[in-house]
PDB file of C-alpha atoms in Angstrom:
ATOM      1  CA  UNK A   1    -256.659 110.070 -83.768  1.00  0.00           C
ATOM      2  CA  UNK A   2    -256.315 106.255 -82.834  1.00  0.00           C
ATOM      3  CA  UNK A   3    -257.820 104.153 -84.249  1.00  0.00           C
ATOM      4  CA  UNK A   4    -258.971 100.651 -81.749  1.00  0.00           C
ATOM      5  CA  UNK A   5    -259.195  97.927 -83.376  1.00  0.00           C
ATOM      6  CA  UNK A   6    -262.085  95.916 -81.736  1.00  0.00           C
ATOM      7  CA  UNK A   7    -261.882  92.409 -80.597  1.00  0.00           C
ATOM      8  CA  UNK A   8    -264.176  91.024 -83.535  1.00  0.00           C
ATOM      9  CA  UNK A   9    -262.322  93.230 -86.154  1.00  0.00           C
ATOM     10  CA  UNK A  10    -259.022  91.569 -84.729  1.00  0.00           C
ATOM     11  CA  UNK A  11    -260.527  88.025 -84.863  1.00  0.00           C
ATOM     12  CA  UNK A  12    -261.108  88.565 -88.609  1.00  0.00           C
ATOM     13  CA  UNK A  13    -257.229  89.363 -89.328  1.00  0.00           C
ATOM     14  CA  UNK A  14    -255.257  87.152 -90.956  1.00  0.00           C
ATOM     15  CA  UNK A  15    -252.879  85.444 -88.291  1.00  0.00           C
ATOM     16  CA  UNK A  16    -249.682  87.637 -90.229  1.00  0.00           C
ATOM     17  CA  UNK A  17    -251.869  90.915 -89.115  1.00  0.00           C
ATOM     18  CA  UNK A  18    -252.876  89.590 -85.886  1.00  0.00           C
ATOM     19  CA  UNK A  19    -249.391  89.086 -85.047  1.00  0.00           C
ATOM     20  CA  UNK A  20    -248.110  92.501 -86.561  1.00  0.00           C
ATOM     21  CA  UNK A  21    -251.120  94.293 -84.741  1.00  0.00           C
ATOM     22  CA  UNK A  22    -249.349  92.548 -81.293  1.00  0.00           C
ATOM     23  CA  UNK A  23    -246.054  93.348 -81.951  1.00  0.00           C
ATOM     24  CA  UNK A  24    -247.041  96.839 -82.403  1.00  0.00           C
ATOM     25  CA  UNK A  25    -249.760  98.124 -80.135  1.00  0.00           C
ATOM     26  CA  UNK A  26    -250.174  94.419 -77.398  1.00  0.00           C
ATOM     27  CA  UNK A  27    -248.588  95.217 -74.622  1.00  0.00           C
ATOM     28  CA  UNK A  28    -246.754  91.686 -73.319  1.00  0.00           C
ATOM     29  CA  UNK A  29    -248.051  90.792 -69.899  1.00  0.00           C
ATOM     30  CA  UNK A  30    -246.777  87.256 -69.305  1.00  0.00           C
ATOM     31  CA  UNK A  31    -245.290  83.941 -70.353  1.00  0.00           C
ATOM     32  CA  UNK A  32    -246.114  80.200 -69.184  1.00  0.00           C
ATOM     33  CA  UNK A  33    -245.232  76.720 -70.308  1.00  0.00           C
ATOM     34  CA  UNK A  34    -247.837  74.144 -71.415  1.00  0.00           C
ATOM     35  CA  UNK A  35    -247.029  70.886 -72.173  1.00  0.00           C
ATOM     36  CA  UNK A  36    -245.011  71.136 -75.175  1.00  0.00           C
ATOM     37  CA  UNK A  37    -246.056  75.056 -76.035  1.00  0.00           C
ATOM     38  CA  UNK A  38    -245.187  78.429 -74.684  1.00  0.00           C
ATOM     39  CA  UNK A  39    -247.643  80.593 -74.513  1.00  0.00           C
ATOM     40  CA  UNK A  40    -247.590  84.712 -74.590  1.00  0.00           C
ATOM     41  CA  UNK A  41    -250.441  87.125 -73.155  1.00  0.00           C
ATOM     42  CA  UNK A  42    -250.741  90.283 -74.194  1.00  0.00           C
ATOM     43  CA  UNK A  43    -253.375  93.047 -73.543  1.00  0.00           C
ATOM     44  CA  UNK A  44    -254.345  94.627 -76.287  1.00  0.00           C
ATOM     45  CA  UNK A  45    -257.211  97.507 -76.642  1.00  0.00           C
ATOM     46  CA  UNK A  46    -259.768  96.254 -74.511  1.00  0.00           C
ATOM     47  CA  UNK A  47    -259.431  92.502 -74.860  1.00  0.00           C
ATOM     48  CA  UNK A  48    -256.345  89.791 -74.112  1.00  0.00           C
ATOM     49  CA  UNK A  49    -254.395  88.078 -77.179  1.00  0.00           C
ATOM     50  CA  UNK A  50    -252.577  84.510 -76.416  1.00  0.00           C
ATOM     51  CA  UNK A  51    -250.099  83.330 -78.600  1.00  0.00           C
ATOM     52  CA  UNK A  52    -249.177  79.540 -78.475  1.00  0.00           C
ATOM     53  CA  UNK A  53    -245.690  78.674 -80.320  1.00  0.00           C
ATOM     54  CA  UNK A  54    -244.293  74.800 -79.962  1.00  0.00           C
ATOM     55  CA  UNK A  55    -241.723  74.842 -77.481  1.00  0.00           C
ATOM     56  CA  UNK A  56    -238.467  75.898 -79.026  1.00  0.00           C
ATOM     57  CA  UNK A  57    -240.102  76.909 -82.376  1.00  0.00           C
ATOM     58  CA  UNK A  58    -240.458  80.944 -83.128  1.00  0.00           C
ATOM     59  CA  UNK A  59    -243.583  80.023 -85.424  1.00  0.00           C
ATOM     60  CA  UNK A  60    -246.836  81.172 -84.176  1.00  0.00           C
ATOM     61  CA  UNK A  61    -249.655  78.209 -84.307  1.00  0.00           C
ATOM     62  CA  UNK A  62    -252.302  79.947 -83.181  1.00  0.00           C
ATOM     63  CA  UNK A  63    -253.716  83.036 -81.482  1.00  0.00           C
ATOM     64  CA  UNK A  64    -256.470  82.862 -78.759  1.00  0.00           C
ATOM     65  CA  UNK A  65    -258.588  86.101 -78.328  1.00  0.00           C
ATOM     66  CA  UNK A  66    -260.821  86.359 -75.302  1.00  0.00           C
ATOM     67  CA  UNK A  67    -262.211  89.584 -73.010  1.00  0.00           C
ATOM     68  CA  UNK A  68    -263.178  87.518 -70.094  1.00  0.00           C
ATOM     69  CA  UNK A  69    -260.926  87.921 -67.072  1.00  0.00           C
ATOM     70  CA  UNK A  70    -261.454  84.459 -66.220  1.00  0.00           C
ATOM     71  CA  UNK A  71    -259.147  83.588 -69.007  1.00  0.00           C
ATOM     72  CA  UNK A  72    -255.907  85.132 -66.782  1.00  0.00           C
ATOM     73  CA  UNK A  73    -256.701  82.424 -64.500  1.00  0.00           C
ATOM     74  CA  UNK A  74    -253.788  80.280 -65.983  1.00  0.00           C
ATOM     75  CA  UNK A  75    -251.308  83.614 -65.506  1.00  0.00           C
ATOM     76  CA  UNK A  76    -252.315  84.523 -61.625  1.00  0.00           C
ATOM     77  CA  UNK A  77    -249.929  81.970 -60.491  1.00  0.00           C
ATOM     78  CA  UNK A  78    -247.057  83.451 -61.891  1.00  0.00           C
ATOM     79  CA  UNK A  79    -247.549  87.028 -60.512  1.00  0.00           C
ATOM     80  CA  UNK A  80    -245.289  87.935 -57.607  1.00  0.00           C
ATOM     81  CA  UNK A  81    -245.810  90.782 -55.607  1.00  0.00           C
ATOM     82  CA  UNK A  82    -243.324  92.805 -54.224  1.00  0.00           C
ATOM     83  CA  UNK A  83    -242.982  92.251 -50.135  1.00  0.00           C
ATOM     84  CA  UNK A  84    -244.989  93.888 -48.667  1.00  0.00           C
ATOM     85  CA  UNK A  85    -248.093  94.102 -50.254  1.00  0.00           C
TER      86      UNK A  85
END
């Protein structure tokens, strides 16, 4: 059986985990600049995951965690439907 790892039990990983728990069950959804940062979504069991790296750099600084669609707001923009729909 699976065991889901809920939002608040994700929170409380150490950033290490939280970025071994994403690299093996987030699913990557998107990418997007930011001033000097990229910035990764992933979904991941019922809630979103956003890594933010310094341009250029492979270390993680931090990980923002959120549920709230609202939060893909920044990602819409970069979605492109296929002609025709």
């Amino acid at each position: 059986m699976l065991n889901v790892l809920t939002i608040t039990a994700f929170k409380a990983l150490h950033q290490r985990s939280q970025t071994e728990h994403l690299a093996r069950h987030g699913t990557r959804l998107a990418e997007r600049q930011e001033d000097s940062f990229e910035l990764t979504l992933y979904a991941v069991e019922g809630f979103y995951a956003e890594t933010w790296r310094s341009r250029g750099d492979e270390h993680i600084l931090f990980i923002h965690v959120f549920q709230k669609p609202a939060g893909l707001g920044d990602y819409l923009r970069l979605v492109q439907l296929p002609h025709g729909l």
